[in-house]
C-alpha positions as YAML, in Angstrom:
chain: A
units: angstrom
residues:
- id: 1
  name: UNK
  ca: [57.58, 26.73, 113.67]
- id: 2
  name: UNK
  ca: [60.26, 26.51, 110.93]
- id: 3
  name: UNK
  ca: [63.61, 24.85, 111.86]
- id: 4
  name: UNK
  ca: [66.53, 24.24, 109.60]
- id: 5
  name: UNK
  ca: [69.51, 21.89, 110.12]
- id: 6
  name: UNK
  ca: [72.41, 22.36, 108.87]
- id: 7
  name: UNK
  ca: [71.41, 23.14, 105.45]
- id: 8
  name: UNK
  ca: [74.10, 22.81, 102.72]
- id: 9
  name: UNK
  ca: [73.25, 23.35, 98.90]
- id: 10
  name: UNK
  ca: [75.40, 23.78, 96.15]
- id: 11
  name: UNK
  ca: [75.57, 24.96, 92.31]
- id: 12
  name: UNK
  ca: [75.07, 22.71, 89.41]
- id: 13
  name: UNK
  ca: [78.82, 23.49, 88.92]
- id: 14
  name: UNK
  ca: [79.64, 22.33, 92.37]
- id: 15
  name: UNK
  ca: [80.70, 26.01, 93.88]
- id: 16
  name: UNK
  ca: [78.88, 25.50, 97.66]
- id: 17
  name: UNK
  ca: [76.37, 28.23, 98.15]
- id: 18
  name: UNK
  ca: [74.62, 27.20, 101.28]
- id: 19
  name: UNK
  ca: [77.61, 25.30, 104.05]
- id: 20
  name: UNK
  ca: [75.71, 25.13, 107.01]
- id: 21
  name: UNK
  ca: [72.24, 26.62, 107.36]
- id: 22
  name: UNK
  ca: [71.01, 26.33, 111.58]
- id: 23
  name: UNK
  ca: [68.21, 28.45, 111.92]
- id: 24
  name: UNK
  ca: [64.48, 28.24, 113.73]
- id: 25
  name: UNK
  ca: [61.89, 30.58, 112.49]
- id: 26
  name: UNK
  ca: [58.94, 30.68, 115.31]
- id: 27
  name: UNK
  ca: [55.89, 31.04, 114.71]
- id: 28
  name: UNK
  ca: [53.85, 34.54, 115.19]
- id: 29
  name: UNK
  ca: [56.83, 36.70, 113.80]
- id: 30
  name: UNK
  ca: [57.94, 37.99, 110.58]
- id: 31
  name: UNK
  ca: [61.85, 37.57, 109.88]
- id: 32
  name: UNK
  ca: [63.62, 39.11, 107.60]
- id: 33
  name: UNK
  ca: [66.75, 37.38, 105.73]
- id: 34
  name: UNK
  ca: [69.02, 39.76, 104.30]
- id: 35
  name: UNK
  ca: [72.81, 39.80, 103.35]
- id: 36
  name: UNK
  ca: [75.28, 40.23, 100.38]
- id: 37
  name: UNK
  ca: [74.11, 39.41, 96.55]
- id: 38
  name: UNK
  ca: [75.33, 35.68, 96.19]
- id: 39
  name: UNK
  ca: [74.96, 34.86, 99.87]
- id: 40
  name: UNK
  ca: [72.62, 32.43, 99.55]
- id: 41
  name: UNK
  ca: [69.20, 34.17, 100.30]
- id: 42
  name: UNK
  ca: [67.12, 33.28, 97.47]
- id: 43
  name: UNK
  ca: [68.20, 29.85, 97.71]
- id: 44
  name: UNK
  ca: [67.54, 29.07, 100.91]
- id: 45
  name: UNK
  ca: [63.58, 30.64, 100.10]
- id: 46
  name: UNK
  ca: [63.93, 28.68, 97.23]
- id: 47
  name: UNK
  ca: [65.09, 25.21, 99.71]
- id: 48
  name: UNK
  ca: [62.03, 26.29, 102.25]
- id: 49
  name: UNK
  ca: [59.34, 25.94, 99.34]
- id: 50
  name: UNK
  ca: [60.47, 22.69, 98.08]
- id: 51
  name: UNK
  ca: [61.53, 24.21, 94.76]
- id: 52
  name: UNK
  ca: [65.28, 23.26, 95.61]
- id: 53
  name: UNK
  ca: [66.48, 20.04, 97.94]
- id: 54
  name: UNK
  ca: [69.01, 20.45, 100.15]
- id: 55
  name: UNK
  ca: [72.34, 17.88, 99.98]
- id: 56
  name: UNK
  ca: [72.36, 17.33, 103.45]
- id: 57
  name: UNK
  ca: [70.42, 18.64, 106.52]
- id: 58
  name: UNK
  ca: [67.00, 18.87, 107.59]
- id: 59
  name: UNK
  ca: [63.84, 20.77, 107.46]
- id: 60
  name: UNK
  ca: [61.28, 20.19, 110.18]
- id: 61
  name: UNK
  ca: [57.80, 22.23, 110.01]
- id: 62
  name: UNK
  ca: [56.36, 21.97, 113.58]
- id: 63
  name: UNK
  ca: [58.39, 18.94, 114.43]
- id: 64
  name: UNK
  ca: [57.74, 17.29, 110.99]
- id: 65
  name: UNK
  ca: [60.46, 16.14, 108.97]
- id: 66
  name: UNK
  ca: [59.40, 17.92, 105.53]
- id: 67
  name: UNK
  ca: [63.01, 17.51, 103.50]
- id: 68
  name: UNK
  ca: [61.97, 15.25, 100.96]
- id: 69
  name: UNK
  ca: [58.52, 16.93, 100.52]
- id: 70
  name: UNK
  ca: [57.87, 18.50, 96.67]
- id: 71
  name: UNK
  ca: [56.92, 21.91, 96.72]
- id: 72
  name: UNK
  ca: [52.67, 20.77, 95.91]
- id: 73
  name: UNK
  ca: [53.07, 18.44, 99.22]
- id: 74
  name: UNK
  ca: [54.73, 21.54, 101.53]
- id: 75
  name: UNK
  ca: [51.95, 23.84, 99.97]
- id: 76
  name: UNK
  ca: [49.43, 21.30, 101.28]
- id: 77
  name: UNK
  ca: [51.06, 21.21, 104.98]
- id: 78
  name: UNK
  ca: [50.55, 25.41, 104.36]
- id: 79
  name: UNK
  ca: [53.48, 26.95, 103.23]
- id: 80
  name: UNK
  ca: [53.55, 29.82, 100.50]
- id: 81
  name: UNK
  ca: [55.81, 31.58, 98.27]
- id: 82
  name: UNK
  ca: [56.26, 34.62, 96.18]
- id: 83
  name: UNK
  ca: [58.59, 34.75, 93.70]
- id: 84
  name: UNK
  ca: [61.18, 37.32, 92.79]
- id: 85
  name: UNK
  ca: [60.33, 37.37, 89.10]
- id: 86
  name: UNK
  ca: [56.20, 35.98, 88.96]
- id: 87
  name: UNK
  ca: [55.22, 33.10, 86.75]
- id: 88
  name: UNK
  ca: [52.56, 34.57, 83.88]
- id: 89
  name: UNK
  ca: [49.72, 33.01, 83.57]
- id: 90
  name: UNK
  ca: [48.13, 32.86, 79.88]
- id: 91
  name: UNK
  ca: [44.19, 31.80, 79.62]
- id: 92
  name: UNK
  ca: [44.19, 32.03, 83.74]
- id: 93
  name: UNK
  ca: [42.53, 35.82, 84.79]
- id: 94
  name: UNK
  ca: [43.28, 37.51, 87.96]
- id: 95
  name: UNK
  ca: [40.32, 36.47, 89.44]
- id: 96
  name: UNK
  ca: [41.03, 32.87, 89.35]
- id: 97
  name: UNK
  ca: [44.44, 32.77, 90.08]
- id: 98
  name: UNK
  ca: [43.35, 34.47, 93.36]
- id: 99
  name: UNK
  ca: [40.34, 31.77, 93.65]
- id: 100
  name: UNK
  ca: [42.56, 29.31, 93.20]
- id: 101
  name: UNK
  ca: [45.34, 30.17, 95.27]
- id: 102
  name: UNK
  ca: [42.49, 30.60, 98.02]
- id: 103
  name: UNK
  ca: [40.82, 27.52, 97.36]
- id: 104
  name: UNK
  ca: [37.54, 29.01, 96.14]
- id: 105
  name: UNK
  ca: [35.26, 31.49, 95.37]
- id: 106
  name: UNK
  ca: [35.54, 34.89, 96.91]
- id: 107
  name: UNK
  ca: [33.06, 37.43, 96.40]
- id: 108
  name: UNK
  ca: [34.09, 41.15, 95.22]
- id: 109
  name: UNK
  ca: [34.52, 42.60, 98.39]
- id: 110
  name: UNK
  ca: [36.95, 39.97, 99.15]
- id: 111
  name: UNK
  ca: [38.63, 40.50, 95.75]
- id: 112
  name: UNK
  ca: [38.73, 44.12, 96.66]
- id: 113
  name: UNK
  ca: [40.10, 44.08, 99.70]
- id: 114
  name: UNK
  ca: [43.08, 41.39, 98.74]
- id: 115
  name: UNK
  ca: [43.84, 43.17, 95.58]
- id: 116
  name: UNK
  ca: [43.94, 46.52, 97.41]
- id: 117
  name: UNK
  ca: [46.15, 45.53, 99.91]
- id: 118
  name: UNK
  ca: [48.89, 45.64, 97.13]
- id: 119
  name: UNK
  ca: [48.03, 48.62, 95.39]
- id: 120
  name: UNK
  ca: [45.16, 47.53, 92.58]
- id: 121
  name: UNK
  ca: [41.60, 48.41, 92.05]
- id: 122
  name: UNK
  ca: [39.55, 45.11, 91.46]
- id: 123
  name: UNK
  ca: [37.45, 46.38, 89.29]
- id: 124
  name: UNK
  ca: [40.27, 46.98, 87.02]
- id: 125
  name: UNK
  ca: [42.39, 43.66, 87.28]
- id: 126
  name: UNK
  ca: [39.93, 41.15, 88.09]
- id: 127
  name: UNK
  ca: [38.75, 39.80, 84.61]
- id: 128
  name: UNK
  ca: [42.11, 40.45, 83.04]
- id: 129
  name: UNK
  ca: [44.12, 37.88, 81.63]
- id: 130
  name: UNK
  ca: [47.88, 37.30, 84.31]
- id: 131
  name: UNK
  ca: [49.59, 37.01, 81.11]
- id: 132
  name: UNK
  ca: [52.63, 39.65, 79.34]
- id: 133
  name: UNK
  ca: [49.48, 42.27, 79.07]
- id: 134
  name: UNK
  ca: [50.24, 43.47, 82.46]
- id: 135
  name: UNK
  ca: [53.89, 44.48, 83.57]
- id: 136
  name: UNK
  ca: [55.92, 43.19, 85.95]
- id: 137
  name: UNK
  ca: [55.25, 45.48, 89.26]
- id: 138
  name: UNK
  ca: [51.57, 44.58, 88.03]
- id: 139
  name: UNK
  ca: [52.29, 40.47, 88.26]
- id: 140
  name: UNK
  ca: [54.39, 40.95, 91.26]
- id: 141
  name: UNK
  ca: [51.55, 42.30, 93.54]
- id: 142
  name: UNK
  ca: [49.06, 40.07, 91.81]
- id: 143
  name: UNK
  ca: [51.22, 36.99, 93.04]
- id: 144
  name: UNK
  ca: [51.56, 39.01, 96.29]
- id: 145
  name: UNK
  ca: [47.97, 38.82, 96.79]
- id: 146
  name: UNK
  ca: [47.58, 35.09, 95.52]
- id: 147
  name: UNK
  ca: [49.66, 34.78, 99.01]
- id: 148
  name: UNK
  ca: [47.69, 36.95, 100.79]
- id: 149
  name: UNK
  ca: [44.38, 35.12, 100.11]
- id: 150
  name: UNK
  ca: [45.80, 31.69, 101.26]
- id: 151
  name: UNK
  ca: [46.28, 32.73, 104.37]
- id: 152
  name: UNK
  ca: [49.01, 30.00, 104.82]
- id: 153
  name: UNK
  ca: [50.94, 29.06, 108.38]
- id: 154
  name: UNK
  ca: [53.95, 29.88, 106.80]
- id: 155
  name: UNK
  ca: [54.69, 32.45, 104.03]
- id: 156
  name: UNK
  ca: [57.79, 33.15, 102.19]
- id: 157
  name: UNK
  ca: [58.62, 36.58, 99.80]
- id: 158
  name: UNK
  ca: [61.54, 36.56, 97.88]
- id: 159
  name: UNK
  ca: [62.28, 40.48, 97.21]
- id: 160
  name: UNK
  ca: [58.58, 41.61, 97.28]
- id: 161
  name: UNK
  ca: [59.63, 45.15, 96.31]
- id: 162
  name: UNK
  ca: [61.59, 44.13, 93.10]
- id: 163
  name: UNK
  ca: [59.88, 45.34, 90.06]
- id: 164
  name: UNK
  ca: [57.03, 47.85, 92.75]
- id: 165
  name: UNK
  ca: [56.70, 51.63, 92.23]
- id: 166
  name: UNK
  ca: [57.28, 53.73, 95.59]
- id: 167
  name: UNK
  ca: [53.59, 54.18, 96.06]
- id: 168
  name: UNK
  ca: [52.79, 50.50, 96.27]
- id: 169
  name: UNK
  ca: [55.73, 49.79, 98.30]
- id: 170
  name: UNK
  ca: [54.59, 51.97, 100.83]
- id: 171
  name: UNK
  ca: [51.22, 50.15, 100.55]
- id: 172
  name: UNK
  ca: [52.80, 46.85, 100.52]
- id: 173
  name: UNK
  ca: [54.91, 47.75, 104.08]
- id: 174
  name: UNK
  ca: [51.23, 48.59, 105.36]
- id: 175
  name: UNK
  ca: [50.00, 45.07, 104.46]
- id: 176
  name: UNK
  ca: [53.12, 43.54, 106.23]
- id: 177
  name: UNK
  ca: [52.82, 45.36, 108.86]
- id: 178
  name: UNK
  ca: [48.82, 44.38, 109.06]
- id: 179
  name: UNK
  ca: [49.64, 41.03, 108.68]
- id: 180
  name: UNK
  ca: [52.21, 40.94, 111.34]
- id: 181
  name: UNK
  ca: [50.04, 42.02, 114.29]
- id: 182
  name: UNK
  ca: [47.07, 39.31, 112.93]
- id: 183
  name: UNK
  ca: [49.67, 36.89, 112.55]
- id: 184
  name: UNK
  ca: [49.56, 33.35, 114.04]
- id: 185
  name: UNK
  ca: [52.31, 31.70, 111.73]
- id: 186
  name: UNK
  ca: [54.94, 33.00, 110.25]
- id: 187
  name: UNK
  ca: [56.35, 35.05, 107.42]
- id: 188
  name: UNK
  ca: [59.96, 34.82, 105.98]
- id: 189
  name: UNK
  ca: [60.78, 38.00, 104.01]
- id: 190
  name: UNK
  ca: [63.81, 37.95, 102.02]
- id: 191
  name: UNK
  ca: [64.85, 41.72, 101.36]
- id: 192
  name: UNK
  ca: [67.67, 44.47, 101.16]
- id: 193
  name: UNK
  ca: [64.58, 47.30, 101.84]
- id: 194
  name: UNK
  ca: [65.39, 49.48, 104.76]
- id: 195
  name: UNK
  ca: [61.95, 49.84, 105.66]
- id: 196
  name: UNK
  ca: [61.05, 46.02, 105.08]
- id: 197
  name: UNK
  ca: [63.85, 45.41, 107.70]
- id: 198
  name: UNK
  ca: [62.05, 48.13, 110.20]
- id: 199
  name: UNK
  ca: [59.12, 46.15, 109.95]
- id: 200
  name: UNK
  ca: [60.41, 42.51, 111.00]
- id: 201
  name: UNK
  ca: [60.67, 41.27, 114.33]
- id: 202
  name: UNK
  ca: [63.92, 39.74, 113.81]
- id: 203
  name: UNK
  ca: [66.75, 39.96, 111.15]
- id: 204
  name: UNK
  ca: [68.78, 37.06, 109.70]
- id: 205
  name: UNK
  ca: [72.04, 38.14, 108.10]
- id: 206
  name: UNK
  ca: [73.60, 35.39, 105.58]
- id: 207
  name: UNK
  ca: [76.97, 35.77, 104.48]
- id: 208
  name: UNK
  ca: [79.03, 33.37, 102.39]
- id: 209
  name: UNK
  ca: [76.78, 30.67, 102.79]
- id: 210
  name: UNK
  ca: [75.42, 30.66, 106.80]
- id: 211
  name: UNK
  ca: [74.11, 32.93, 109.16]
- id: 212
  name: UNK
  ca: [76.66, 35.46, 110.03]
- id: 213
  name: UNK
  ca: [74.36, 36.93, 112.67]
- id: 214
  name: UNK
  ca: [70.82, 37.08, 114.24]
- id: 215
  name: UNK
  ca: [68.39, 38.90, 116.39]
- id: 216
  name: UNK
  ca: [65.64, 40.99, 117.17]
- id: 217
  name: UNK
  ca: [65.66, 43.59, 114.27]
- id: 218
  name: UNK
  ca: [66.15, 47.00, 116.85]
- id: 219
  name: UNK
  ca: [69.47, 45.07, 117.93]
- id: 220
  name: UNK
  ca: [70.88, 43.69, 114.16]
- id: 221
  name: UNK
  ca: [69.62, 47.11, 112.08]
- id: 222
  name: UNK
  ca: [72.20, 49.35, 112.95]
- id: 223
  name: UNK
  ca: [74.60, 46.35, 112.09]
- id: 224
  name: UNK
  ca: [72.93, 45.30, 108.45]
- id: 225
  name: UNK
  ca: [72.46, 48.61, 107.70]
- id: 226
  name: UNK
  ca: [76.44, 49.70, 107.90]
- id: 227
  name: UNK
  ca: [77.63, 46.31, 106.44]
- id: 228
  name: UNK
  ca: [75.53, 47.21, 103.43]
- id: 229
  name: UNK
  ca: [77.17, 50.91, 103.43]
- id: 230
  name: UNK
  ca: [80.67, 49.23, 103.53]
- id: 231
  name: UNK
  ca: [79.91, 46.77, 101.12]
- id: 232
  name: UNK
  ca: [78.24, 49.27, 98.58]
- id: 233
  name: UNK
  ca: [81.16, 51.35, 99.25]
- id: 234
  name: UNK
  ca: [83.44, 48.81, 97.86]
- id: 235
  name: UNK
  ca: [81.98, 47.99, 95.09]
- id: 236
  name: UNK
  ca: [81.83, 51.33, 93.95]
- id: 237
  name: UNK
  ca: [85.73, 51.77, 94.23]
- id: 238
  name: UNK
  ca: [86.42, 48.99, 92.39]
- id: 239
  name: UNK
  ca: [83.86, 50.36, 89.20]
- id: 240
  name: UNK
  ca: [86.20, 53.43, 89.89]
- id: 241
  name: UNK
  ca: [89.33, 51.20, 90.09]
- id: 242
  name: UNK
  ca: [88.55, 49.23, 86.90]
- id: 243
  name: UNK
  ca: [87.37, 52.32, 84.64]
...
């Protein structure tokens, strides 16, 4: 179990992005953060990997005070994350990034299976190099399966579908979905996807720094969902306003 309190972060130029984060993420259920661009989504991902600290607040990870952990010590206590744009690898080949990010060897049926899970034929992708050869849907599912095979407590995706083809998308909702009734931790997915938000158990909207609103997703969808019509709406008078 995840809790955050009162999480505040702000900008290198002082401009507060996170006020007030209060938030408990329990274990067994995949959550899905969502709200406006510039709301503070990726940041707060970014704040429950260890890749940002907080200014004030606290992070506990099954009653464990984990704020001042680096990102290598919360990996170690089992927590994960995806990026929204993957790091490249050059010299490292899919294979053992995957071996690595599962702590060993794994045979090719367990290559297979992890690999297909987002989309990719092992035979293909295994011995290649996770360098600018392969495109970026290609290195987002490969880092999507890096977190697959660590089968961590606690997994975080920033945007999985940024960068995927429709195909693997709807292979990539499969795996969630898959993962979510074997689940015994949990998974934080931060997303705008329609179907991605279907999926989750619950939904956490952020807006203007905090949670605006939460619950179980068949209660907040209806909710997101028109926000995200009104806001998209606005946005696209004001390109008509400003041409």
């Amino acid at each position: 179990m995840l809790t955050l309190e009162n999480i505040r972060w702000s900008a290198p130029d002082g401009k507060p992005v996170l006020t007030g984060i209060h938030y408990t993420f329990e274990d067994g259920k995949l959550i899905a953060v969502t709200g406006p661009n510039g709301s503070g989504k990726t940041t707060l991902a970014r704040i429950i990997a260890g890749l940002e600290k907080p200014l004030s607040g606290r992070i506990l990870l099954n009653g464990e005070d984990i704020t001042e952990l680096n990102v290598t010590e919360r990996a170690r206590k089992g927590i994960s994350y995806a990026f929204q744009q993957p790091v490249r690898f050059k010299g490292l080949t899919v294979r053992q990034l995957i071996e690595t990010a599962a702590g060993g060897k794994i045979d090719e049926c367990g290559l297979c299976d992890v690999l297909s899970k987002v989309g990719l034929c092992a035979h293909e992708y295994c011995n290649r190099e996770a360098d600018a050869t392969l495109s970026g849907g290609e290195m987002k599912r490969i880092e999507i399966a890096t977190v697959l095979a660590r089968h961590t407590n606690l997994t975080v995706f920033d945007e999985p579908e940024a960068g995927i083809d429709l195909w693997s998308f709807s292979s990539l909702i499969q795996t969630f979905q898959d993962i979510r009734r074997e689940l015994k931790g949990t998974m934080i997915i931060i997303s705008h996807q329609e179907r991605i938000l279907r999926a989750a158990d619950e939904i956490l909207l952020v807006d203007g720094g905090s949670v605006a609103e939460s619950g179980p997703a068949e209660h907040m969808l209806n909710n997101v969902l028109r926000a995200d019509s009104a806001v998209r709406a606005c946005h696209k008078q004001e390109a008509v306003f400003h041409e």
